Coordinates of C-alpha atoms and ligand atoms in Angstrom, one line a residue:
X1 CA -27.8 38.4 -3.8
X2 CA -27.8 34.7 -3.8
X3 CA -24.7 33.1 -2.8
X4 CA -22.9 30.6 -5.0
X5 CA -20.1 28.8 -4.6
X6 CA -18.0 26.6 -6.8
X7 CA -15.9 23.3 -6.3
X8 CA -14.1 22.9 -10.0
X9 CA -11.5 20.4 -9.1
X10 CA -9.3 18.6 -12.0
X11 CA -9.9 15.2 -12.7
X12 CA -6.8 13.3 -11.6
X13 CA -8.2 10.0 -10.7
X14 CA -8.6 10.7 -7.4
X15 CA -10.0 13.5 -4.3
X16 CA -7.2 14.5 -1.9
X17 CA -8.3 15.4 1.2
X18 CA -7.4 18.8 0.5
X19 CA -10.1 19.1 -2.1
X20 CA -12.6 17.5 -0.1
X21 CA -11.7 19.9 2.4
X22 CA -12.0 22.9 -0.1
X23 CA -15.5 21.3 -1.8
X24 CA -16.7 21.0 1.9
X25 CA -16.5 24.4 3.1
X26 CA -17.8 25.5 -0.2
X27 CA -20.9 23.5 0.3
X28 CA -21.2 24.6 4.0
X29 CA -20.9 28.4 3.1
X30 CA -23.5 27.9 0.4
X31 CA -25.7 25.8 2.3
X32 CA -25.3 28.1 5.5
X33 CA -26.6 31.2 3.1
X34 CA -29.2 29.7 1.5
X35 CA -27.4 29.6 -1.8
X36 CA -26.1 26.9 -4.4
X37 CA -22.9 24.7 -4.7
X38 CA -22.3 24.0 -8.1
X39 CA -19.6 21.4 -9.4
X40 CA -17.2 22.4 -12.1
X41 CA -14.8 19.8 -13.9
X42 CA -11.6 21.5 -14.9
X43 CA -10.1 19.3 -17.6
X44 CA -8.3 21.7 -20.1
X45 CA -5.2 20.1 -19.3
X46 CA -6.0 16.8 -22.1
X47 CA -2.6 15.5 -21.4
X48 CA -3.7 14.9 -17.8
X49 CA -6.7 12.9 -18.7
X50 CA -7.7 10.1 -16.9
X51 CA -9.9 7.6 -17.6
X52 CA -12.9 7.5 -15.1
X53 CA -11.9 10.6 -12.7
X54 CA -14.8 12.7 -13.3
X55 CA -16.7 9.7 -11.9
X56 CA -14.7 9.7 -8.9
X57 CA -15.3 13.2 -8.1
X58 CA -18.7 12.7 -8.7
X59 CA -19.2 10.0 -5.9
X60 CA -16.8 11.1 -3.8
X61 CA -18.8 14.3 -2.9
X62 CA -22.4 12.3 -3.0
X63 CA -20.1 9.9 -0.4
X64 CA -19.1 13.2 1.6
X65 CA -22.7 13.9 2.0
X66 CA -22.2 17.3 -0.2
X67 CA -25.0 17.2 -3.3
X68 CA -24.1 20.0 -5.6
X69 CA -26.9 21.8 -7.2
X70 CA -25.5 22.1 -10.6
X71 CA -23.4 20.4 -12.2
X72 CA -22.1 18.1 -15.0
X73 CA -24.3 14.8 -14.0
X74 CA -26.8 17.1 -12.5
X75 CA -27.2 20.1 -14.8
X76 CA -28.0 23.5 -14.4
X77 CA -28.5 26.7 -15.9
X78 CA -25.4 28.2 -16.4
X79 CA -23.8 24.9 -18.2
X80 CA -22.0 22.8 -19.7
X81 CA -20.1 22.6 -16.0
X82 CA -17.0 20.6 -17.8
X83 CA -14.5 23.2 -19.2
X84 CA -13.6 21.3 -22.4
X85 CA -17.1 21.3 -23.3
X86 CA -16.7 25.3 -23.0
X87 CA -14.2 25.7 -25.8
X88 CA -15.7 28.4 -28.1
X89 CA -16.7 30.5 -24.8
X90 CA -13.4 31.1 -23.6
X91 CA -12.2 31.9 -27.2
X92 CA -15.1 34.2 -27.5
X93 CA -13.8 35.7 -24.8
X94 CA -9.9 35.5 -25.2
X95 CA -10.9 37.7 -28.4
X96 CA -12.9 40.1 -26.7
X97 CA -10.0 40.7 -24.3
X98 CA -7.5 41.2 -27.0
X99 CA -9.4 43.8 -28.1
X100 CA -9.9 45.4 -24.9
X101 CA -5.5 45.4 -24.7
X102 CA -6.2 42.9 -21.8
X103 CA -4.4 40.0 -23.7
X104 CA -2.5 39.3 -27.1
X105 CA -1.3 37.0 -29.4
X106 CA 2.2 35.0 -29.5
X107 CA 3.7 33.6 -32.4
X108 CA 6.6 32.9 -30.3
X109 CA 8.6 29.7 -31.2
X110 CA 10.0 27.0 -29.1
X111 CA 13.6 27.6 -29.2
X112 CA 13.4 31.3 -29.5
X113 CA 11.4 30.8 -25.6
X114 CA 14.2 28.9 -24.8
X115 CA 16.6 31.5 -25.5
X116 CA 14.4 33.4 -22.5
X117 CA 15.9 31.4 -19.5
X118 CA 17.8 32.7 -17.1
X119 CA 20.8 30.6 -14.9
X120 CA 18.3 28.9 -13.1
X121 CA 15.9 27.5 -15.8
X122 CA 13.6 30.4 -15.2
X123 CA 11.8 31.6 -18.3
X124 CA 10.1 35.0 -18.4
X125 CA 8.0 36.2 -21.6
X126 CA 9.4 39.2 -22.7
X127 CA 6.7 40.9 -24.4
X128 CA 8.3 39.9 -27.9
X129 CA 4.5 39.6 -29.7
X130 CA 2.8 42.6 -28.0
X131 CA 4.2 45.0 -30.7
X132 CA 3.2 43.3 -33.5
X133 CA 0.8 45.1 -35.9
X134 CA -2.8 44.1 -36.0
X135 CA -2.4 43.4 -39.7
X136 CA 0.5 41.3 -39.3
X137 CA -1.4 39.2 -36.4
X138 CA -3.4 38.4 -39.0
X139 CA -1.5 37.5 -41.8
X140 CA 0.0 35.2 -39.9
X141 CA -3.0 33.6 -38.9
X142 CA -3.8 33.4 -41.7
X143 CA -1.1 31.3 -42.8
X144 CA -1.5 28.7 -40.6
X145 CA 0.9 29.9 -37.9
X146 CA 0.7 28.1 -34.4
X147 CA 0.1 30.6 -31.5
X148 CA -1.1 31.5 -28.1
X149 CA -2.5 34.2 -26.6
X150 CA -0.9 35.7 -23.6
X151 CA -2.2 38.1 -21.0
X152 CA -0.5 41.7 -20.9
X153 CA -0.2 42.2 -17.4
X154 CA 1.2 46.1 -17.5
X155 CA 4.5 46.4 -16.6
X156 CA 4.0 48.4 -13.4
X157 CA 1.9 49.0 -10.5
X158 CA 0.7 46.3 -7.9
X159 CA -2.6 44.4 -7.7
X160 CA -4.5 44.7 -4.8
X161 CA -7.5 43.0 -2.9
X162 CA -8.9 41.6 0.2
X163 CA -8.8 37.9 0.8
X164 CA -12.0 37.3 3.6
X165 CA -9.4 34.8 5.1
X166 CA -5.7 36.4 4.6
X167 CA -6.5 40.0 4.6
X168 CA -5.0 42.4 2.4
X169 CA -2.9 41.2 -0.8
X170 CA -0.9 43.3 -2.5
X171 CA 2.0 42.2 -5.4
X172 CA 3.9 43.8 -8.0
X173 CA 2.5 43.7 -11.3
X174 CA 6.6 43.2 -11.8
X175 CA 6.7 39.9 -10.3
X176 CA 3.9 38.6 -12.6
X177 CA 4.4 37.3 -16.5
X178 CA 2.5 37.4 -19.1
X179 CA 1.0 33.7 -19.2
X180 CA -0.6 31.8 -21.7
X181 CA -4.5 32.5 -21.9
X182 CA -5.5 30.0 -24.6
X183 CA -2.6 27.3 -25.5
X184 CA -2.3 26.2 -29.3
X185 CA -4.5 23.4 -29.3
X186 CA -7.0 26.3 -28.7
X187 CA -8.5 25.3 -25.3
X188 CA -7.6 28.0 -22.4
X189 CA -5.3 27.6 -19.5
X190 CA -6.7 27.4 -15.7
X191 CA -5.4 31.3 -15.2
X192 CA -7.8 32.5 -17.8
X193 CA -10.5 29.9 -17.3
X194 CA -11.5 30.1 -13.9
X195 CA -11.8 33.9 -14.4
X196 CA -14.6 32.9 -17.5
X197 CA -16.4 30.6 -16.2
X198 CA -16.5 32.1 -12.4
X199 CA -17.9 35.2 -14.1
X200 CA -20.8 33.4 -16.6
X201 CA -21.6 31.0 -13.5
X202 CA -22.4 33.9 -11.3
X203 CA -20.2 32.6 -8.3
X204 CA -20.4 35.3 -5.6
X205 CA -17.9 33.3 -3.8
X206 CA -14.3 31.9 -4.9
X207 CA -13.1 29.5 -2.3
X208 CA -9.7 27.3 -3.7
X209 CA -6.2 26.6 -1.9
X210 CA -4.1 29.3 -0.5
X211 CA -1.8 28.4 -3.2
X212 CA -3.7 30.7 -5.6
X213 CA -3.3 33.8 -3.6
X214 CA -0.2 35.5 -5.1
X215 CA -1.7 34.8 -8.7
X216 CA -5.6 36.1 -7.7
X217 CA -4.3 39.9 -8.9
X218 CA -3.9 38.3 -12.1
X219 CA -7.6 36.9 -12.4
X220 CA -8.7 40.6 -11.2
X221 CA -6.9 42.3 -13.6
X222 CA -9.0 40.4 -16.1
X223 CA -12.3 40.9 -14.2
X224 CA -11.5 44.4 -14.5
X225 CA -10.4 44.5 -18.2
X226 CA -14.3 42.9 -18.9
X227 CA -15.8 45.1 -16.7
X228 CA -16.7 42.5 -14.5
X229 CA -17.3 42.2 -10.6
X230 CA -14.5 40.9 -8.8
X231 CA -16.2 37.8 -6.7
X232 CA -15.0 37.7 -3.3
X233 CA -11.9 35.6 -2.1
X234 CA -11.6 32.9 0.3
X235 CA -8.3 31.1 0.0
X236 CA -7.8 28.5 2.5
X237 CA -4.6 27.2 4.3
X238 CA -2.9 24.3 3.4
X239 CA -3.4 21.2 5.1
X240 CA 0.2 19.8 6.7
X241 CA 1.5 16.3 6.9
X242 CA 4.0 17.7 9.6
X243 CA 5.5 21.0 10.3
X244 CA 7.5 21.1 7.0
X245 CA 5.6 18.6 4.8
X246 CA 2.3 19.6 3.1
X247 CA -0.1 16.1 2.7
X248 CA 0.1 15.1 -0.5
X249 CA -0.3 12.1 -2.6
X250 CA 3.0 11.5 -3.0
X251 CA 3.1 10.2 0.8
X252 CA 0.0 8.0 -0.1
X253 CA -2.0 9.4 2.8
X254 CA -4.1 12.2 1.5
X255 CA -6.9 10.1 -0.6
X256 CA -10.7 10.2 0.5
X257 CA -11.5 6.8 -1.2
X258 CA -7.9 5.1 0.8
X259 CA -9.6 5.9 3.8
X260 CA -12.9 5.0 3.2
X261 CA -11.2 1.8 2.2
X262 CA -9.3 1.3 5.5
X263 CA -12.5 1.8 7.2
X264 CA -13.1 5.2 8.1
X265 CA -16.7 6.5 7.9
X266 CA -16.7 8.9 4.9
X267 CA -18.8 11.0 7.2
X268 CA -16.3 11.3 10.2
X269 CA -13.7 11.9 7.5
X270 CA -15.6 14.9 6.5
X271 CA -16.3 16.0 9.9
X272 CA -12.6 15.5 10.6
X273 CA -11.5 17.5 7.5
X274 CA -14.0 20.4 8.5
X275 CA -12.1 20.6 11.8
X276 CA -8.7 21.6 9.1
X277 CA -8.3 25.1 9.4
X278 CA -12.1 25.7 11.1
X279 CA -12.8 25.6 14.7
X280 CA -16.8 26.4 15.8
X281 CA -17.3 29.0 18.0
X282 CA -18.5 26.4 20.8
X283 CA -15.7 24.5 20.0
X284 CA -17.4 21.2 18.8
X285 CA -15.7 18.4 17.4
X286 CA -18.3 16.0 16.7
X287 CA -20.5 17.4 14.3
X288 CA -23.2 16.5 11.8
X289 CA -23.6 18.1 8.2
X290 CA -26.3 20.2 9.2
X291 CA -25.0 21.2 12.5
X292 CA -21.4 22.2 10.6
X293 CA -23.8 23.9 8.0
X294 CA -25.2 25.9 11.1
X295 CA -22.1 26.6 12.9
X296 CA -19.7 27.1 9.9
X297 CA -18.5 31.0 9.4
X298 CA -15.6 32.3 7.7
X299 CA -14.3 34.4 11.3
X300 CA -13.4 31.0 12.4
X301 CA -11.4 29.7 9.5
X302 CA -7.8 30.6 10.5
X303 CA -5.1 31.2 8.1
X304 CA -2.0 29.0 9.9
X305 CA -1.6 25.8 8.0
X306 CA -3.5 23.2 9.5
X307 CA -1.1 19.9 10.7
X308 CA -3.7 16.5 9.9
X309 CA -3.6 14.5 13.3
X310 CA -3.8 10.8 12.7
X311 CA -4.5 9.9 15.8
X312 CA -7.7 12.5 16.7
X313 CA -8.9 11.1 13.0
X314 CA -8.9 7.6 14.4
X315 CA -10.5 8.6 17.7
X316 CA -13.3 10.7 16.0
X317 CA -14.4 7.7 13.5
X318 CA -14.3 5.4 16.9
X319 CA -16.5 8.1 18.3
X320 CA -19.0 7.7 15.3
X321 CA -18.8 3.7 15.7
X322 CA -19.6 3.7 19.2
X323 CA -22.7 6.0 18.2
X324 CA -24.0 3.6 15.9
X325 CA -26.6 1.0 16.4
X326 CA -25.7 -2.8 16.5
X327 CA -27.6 -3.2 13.1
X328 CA -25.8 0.3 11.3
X329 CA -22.6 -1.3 13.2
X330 CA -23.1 -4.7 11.4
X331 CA -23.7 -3.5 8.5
X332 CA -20.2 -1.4 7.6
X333 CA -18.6 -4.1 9.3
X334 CA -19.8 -7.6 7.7
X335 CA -17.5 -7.0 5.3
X336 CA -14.6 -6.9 7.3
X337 CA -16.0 -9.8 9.6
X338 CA -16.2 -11.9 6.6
X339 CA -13.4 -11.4 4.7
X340 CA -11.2 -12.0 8.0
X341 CA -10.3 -15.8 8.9
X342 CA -13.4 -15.9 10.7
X343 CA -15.3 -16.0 7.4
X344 CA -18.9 -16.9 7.9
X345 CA -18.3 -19.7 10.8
X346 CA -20.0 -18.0 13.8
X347 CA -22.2 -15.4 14.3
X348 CA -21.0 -12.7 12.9
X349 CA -24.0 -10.0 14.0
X350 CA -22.8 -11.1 17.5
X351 CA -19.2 -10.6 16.8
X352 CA -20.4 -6.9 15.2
X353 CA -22.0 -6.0 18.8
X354 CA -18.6 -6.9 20.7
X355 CA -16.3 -4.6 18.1
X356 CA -19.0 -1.5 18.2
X357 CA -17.1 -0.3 21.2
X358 CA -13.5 -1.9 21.0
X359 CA -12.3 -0.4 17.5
X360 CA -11.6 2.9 16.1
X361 CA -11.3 2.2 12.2
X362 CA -12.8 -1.3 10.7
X363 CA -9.4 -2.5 8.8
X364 CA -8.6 -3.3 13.3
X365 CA -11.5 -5.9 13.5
X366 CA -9.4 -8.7 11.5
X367 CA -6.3 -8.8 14.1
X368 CA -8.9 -8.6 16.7
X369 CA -10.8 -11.6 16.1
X370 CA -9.1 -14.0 13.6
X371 CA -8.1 -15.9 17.0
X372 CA -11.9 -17.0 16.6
X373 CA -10.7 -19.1 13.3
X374 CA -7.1 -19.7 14.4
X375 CA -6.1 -21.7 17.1
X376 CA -3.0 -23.9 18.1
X377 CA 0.2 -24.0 20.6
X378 CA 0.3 -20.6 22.4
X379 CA 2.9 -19.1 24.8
X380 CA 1.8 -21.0 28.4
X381 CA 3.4 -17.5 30.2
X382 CA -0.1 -16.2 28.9
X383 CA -1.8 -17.9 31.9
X384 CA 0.2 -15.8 34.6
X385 CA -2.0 -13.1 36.0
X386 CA -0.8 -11.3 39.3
X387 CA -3.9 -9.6 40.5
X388 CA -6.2 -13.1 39.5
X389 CA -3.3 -15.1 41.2
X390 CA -3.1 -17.1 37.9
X391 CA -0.2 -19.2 36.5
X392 CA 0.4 -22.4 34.3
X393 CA -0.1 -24.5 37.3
X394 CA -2.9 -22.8 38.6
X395 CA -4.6 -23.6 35.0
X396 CA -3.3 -27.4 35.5
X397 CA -5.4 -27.9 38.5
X398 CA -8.6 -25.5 37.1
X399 CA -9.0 -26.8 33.6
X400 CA -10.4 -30.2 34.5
X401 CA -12.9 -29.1 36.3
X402 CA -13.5 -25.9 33.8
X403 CA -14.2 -28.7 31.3
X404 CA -16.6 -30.9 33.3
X405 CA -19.0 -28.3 34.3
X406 CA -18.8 -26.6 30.8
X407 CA -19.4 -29.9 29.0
X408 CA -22.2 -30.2 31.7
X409 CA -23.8 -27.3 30.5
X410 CA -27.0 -28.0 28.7
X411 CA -27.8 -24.3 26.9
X412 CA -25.2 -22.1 26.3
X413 CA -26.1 -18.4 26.6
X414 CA -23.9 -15.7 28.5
X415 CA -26.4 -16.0 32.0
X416 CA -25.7 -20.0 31.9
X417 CA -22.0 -20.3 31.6
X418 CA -21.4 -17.1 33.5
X419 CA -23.3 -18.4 36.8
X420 CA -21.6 -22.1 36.4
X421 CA -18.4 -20.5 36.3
X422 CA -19.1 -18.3 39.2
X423 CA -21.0 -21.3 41.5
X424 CA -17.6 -23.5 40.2
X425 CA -15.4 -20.6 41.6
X426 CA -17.2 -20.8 44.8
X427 CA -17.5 -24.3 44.5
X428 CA -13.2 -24.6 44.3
X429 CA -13.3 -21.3 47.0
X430 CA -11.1 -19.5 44.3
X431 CA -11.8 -16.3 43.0
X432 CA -14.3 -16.0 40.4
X433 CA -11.5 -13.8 38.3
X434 CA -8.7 -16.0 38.7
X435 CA -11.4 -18.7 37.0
X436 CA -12.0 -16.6 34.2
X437 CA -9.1 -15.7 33.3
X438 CA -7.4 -19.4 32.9
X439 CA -11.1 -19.7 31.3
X440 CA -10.6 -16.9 28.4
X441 CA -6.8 -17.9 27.9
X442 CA -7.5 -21.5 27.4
X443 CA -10.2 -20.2 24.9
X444 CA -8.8 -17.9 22.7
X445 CA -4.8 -18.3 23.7
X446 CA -5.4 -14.4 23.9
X447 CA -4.9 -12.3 26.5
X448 CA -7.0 -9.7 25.0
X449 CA -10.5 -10.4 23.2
X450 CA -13.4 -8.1 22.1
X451 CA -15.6 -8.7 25.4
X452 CA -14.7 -11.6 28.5
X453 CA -14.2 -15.0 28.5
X454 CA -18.0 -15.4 28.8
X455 CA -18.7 -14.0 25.3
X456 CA -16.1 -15.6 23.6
X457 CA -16.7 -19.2 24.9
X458 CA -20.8 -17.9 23.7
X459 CA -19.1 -17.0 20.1
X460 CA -17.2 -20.6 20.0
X461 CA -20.1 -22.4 21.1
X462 CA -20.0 -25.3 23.1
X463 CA -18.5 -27.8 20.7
X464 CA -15.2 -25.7 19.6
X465 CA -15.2 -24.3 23.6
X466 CA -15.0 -27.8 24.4
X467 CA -12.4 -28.7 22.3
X468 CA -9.9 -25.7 22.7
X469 CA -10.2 -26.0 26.6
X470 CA -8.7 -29.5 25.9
X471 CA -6.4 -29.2 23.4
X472 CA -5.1 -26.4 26.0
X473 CA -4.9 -29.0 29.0
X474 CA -3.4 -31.3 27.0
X475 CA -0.3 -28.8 25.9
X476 CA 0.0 -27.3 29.2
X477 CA 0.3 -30.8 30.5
X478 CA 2.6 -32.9 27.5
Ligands
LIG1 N1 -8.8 23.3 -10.9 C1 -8.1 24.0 -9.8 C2 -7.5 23.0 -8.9 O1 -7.9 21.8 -8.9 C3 -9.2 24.8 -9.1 C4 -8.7 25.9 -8.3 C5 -9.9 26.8 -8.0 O2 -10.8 26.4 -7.2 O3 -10.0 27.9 -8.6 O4 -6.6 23.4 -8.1

């Protein structure tokens, strides 16, 4: 049997993490078996429709690093993958399970479904349409009446089956209704859709959101009305904000493209994500696609919900940062460089090999170097250093003589200034430390810089050096 999997999110406009999550470990337990991940776009729900969100599921998983094998942009044998392009199949179907006394139709009006609620909104089909005669389902039909057809869940008994991740699920055929199949605009409703299209598309494998659990007796009931093989069932647990609050987008934290924009690495994101509710055996954190893809079984996804941790996100993209090279560095950075005061002034391939190692996610680098581009009265306290033996008036009496053998520098790589500072320190029998530090203050007005005083004064160049080392003598002194 070859394995398939499905990812068939809706098109909201947007991937929550969640999804991601649930595409991911789709594609890893496909790829892991040697079988297919196919995309599915579940867009029966028209009123949802939004302009351009099939296109950002579509590069949000080519971003993730998960290429489906079939799909809506990519084809397939078992297509079309976009549910609203399926629209005779499912009625095909919703007819043939009518006949087989797995569904039926509803004439049922508005207000009379109204009349069905109980004290607390709660409205429960009550059957009303399942005794009508087949001649009179179609004499209504055929004059024009509006209807839906509903599945007849049977009134009694309890749906079993085995989720590979929650175990054994039972529930009461009792605490189920009879929901809408096909809706009157004739396209089908998720419940009966899924069931369709996971049985034409040969999935082997239904991974989704633990959410679907308690309806999954539904789906079977169905399977087993067609004669159909039940796939198996992987629900996965949901992903928390904190111990109460699921992540969601209502908190504005849960979209992949948000942080991709803030400056995480799509590809730590997704290694981050596969840690939600998976943990490899050899307990691996940093991981890439093919060595999750190698490690990735289903006895190590748990069923508690899995709380997102902010923090071990940020520290996992710094991890991937710090693992680049200076040139992959520059290049997700430049942006960021450039769009920060700094703009294109220095050189910015030489500020990108100072942050490789000093930030976590690339929205930090502006704060961390717009003191390159910005510079004016700072707070004088800045120069008081304990362990250098530093202070205002120590700066007083160093600057001078920082400025004269600076400006007396004729090239100005790191080696040149940093051994004329040093011979100056020896020069003034000070310590070399106490030097630099009145030397990066003086600079940058900045107690802390992406790399030493050295580098900065290197970034500045010797012109702007010059100038801020002054300006800084002359406030400390006015
Ligand atoms: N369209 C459903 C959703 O987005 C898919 C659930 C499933 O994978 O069966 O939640």
């Amino acid at each position: 049997m070859t394995v398939r999997t499905r990812f068939a999110p809706s098109p909201t406009g947007f991937m929550h993490l969640g999804g991601m999550r649930t595409a991911l470990y789709c594609y890893l337990y496909a790829k892991k078996h040697d079988g297919k991940f196919i995309l599915r776009i579940e867009d029966t729900d028209q009123e949802r429709f939004v302009e351009g969100a099939t296109e950002v599921i579509y590069s949000s998983l080519k971003q993730g690093g998960m290429s489906y094998d079939e799909g809506p942009d990519v084809g397939g044998d078992f297509g079309p993958y976009i549910q609203s392009k399926r629209r005779d199949i499912y009625m095909k179907y919703a007819l043939e399970l009518i006949e087989r006394g797995g569904a039926y139709y509803c004439f049922c009006s508005k207000e009379r479904l109204e009349t069905l609620r109980d004290d607390l909104g709660n409205a429960r089909y009550d059957k009303h349409c399942l005794k009508l005669s087949k001649e009179e389902v179609a004499a209504r039909i055929a004059a024009g009446e509006s209807y839906v057809i509903r599945q007849n869940i049977p009134e009694k008994g309890v749906g079993t089956y085995e989720d590979a991740i929650y175990g054994r699920i039972s529930v009461d055929y009792s605490e189920l209704e009879d929901n809408i199949l096909i809706k009157s605009d004739g396209l089908p409703t998720y419940n009966f859709a899924n069931v369709v299209d996971d049985h034409l598309m040969g999935i082997t494998h239904v991974i989704r959101g633990s959410e679907y659990l308690s309806s999954t007796p539904k789906y079977n009931l169905m399977y087993d009305a067609f004669g159909w093989e039940r796939p198996t069932y992987i629900h996965l647990p949901p992903i928390m904000k904190d111990a109460t609050r699921k992540l969601s987008k209502r908190y504005g934290d849960a979209n992949f493209d948000d942080f991709v924009s803030k400056g995480y690495l799509p590809e730590a994101i997704i290694n981050y994500i596969a840690l939600l509710g998976w943990c490899p055996k050899d307990n691996s954190e940093k991981m890439t696609m093919q060595e999750m893809i190698e490690k990735f079984s289903l006895d190590r996804v748990c069923k508690s919900p899995a709380i997102f941790d902010d923090v071990k996100l940020r520290w996992l993209n710094g991890e991937y940062l710090k693992a680049m090279t200076d040139d992959e560095f520059y290049q997700v950075a430049k942006d960021w460089i450039t769009s920060s005061k700094v703009g294109e002034s220095f050189d910015n391939r030489v500020i990108a090999q100072l942050l490789r190692t000093r930030v976590e996610v690339l929205n930090e680098i502006p704060d961390k170097i717009n003191f390159l581009a910005e510079f004016g009265e700072y707070d004088s306290e800045l120069f008081f250093h304990k362990k250098s033996k530093t202070d205002k008036e120590v700066a007083i009496k160093l600057l001078p003589s920082l400025i004269e053998c600076v400006s007396g520098l004729e090239s100005f790589d790191h080696d040149t200034i940093y051994n004329a500072l040093a011979e100056l320190a020896t020069r003034l029998e000070i310590k070399a430390a106490s030097l630099f530090w009145v030397f990066r203050i003086a600079l940058t007005g900045q107690a802390v810089t992406p790399g030493g005083a050295v580098e900065m004064a290197q970034i500045l160049g010797k012109k702007v050096s010059l100038e801020r080392l002054n300006f800084s003598l002359n406030m400390l002194t006015k």
